[in-house]
Tab-separated table of C-alpha atoms in Angstrom:
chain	number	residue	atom	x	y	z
A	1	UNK	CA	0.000	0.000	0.000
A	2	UNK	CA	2.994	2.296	0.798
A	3	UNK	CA	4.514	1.239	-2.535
A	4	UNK	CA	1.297	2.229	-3.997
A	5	UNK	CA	1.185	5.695	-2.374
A	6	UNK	CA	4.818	6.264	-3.169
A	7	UNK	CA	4.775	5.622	-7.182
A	8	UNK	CA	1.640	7.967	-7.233
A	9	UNK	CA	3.388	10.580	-5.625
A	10	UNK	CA	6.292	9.844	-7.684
A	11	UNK	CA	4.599	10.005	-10.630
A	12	UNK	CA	2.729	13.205	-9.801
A	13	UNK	CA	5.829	14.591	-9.187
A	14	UNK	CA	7.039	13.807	-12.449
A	15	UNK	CA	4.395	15.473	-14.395
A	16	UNK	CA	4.693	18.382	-12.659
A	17	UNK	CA	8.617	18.600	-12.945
A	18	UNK	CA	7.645	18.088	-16.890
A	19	UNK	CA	5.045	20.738	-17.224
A	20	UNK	CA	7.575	23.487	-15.176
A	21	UNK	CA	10.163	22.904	-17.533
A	22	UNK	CA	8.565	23.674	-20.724
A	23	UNK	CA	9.833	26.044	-22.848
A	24	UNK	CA	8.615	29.771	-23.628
A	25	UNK	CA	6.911	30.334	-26.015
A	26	UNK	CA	7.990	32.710	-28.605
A	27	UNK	CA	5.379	35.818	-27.485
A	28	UNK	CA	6.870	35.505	-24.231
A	29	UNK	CA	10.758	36.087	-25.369
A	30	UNK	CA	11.326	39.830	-25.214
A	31	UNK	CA	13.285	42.000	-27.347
A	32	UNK	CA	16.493	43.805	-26.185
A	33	UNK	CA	14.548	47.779	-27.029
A	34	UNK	CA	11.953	47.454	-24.263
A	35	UNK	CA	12.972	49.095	-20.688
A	36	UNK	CA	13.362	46.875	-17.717
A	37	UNK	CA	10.145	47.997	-16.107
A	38	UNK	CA	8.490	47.065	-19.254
A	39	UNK	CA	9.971	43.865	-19.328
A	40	UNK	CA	9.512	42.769	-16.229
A	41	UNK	CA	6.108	44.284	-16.603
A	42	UNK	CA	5.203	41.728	-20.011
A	43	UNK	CA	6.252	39.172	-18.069
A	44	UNK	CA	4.170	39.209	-14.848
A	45	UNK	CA	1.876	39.489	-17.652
A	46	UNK	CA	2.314	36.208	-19.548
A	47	UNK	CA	2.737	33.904	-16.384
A	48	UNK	CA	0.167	35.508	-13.998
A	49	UNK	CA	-3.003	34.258	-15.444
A	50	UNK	CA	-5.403	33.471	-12.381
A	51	UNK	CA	-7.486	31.082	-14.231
A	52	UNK	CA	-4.935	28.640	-15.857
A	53	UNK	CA	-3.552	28.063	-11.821
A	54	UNK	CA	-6.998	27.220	-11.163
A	55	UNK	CA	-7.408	24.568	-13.825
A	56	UNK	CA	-4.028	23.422	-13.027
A	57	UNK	CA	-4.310	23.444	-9.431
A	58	UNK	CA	-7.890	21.657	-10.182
A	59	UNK	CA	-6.089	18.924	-12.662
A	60	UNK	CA	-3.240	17.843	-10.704
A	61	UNK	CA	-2.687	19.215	-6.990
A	62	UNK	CA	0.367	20.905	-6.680
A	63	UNK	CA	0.530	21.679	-10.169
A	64	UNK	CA	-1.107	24.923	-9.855
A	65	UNK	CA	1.533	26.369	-7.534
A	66	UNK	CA	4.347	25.404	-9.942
A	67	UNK	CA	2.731	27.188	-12.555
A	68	UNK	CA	3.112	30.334	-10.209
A	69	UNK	CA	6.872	29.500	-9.811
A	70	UNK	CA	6.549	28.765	-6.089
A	71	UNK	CA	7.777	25.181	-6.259
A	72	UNK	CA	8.005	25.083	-1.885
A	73	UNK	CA	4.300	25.287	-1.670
A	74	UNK	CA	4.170	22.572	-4.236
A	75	UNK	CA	6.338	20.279	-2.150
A	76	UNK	CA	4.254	21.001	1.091
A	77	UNK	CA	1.043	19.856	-1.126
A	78	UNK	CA	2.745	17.014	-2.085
A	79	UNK	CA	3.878	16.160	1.319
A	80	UNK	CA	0.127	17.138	2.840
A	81	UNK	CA	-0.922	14.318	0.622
A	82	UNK	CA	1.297	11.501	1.253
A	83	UNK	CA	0.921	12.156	4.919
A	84	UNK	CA	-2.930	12.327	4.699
A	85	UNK	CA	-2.563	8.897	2.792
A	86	UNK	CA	-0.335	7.421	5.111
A	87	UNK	CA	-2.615	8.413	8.056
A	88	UNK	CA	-5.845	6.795	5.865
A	89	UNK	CA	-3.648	3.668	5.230
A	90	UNK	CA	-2.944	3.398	9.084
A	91	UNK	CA	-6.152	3.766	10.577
A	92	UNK	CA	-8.149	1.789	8.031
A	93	UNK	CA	-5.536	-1.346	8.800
A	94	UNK	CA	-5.847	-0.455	12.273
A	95	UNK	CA	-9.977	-0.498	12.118
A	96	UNK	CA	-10.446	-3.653	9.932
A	97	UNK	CA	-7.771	-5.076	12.905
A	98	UNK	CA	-9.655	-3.861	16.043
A	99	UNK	CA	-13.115	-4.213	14.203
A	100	UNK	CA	-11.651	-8.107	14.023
A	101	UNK	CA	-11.165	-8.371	17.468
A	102	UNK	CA	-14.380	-7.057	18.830
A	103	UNK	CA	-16.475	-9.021	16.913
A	104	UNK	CA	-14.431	-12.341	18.214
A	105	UNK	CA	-14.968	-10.639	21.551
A	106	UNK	CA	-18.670	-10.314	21.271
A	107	UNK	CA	-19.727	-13.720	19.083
A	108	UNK	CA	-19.511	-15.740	21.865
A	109	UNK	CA	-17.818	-18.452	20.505
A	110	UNK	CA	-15.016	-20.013	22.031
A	111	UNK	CA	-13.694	-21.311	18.887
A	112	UNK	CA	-12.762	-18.065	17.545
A	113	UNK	CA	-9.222	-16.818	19.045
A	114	UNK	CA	-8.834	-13.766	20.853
A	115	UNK	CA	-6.166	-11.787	20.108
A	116	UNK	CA	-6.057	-9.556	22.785
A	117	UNK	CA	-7.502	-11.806	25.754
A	118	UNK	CA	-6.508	-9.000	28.541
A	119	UNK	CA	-8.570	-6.101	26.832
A	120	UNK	CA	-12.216	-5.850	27.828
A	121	UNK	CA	-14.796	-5.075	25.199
A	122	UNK	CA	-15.404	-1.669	25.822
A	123	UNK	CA	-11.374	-0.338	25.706
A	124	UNK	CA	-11.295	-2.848	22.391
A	125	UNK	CA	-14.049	-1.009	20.430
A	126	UNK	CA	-12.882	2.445	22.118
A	127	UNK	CA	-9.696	1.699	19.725
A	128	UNK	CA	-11.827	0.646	17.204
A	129	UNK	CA	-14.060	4.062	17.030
A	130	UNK	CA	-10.708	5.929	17.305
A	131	UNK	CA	-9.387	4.484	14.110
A	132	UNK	CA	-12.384	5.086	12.731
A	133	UNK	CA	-12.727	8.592	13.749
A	134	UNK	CA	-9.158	9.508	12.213
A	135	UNK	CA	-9.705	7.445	8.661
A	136	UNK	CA	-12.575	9.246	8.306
A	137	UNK	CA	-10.913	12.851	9.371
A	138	UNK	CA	-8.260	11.963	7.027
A	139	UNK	CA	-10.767	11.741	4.026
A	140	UNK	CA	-12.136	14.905	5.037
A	141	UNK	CA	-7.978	16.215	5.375
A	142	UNK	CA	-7.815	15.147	1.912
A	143	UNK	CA	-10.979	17.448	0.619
A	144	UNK	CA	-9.878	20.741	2.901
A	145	UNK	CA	-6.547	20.180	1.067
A	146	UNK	CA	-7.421	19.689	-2.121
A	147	UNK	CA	-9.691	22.737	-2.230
A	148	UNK	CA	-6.778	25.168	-0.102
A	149	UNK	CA	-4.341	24.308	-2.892
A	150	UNK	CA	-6.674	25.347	-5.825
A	151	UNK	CA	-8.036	28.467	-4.038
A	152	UNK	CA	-3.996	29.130	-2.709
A	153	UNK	CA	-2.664	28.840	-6.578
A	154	UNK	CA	-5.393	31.015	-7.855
A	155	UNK	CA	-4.899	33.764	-4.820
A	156	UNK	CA	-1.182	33.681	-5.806
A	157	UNK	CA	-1.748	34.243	-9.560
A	158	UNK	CA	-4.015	36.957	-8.714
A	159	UNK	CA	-1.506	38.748	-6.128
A	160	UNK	CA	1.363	38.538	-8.831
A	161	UNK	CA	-0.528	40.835	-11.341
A	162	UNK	CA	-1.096	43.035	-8.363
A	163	UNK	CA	1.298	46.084	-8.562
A	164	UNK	CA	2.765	47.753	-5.355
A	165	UNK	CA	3.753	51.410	-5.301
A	166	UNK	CA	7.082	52.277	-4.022
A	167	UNK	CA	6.096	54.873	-1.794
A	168	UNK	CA	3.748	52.819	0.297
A	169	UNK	CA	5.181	52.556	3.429
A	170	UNK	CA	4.126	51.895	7.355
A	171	UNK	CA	6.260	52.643	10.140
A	172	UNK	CA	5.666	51.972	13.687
A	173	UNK	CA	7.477	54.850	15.666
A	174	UNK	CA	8.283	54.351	19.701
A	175	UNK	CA	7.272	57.968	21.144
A	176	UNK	CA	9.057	58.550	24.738
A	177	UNK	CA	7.958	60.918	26.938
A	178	UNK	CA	6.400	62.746	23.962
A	179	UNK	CA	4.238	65.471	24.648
A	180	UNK	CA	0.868	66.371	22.840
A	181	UNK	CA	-1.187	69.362	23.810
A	182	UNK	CA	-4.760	67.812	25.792
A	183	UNK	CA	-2.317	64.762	26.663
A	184	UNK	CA	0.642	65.865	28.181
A	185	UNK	CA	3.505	63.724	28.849
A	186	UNK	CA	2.977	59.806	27.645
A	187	UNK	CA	5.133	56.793	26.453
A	188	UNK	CA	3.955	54.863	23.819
A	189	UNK	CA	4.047	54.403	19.547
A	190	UNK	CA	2.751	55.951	16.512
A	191	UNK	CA	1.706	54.449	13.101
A	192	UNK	CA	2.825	56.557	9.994
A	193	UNK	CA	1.984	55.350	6.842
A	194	UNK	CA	2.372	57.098	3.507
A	195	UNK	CA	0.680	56.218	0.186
């Protein structure tokens, strides 16, 4: 089953390694003329495009936040995953396991061997409805991630096209016995900002 998770994720990881390394296309190489803000201007342009990290993002998880060029995030999708599946893989061994032993515990028959003879019923099918509490949480983990990573790669393409002015600024100044008129003497900060 590990195997199993492992090749996916291997594979995933392939196609996504693929699709980053594609070449530009030829609208997206620039010509030597064009200023450096205008360059740099065409291309937040060509790779910001909110909808393609959506589809991406919605195709293959992870894939979406390579397409934005931030390749950690992809890694900590990838590694939300296989630790979601790993945690499914667990519990669901562990349930069918404990599941197994309460019903030998319960049947009545002395025929059928009981595993864990020292156990009472009600701390064997405690562990049993804990297993079954986390599977099912970590089909639910696997949902909440999915969806975070498609809405995360399309926030990200969306805050790339955003421009920031270079006089925005926000500075938190300590006052010291600063006097104001109606206040007097006081200790404390200030908040300039400029825009």
């Amino acid at each position: 089953s590990m195997r199993l998770i492992f090749s996916i994720f291997l594979t995933l990881s392939s196609i996504c390694y693929m699709l980053a390394q594609q070449p530009y296309s030829d609208d997206y190489k620039l010509s030597t003329d064009t200023s450096l803000s205008e360059r740099i201007t065409e291309e937040k342009k060509s790779w910001s495009n909110p909808k393609k990290a959506t589809i991406f993002a919605l195709a293959l998880p992870g894939s979406g936040q390579i397409f934005n060029k931030r390749y950690l995030k992809a890694g900590i999708v990838y590694g939300g995953f296989v630790g979601l599946a790993y945690m499914f893989d667990f519990n669901r061994d562990s349930l069918s396991k404990y599941q197994a032993v309460y019903a030998a515990k319960i049947d009545g028959d002395s025929n059928t061997v009981d595993l864990f003879p020292n156990r009472s019923e009600a701390s064997v099918r405690s562990d049993r409805d804990f297993h079954r509490k986390y599977r099912d949480l970590s089909l639910i983990g696997f949902v909440v991630l999915y969806a975070l990573q498609a809405i995360d790669a399309n926030v990200d393409a969306h805050l790339k096209e955003f421009n920031l002015n270079e006089d925005l600024s926000l500075k938190l100044i300590p006052q010291i016995y600063a006097n104001r008129p109606g206040l007097g003497m006081y200790n404390g900060f200030s908040l300039q900002y400029n825009f």
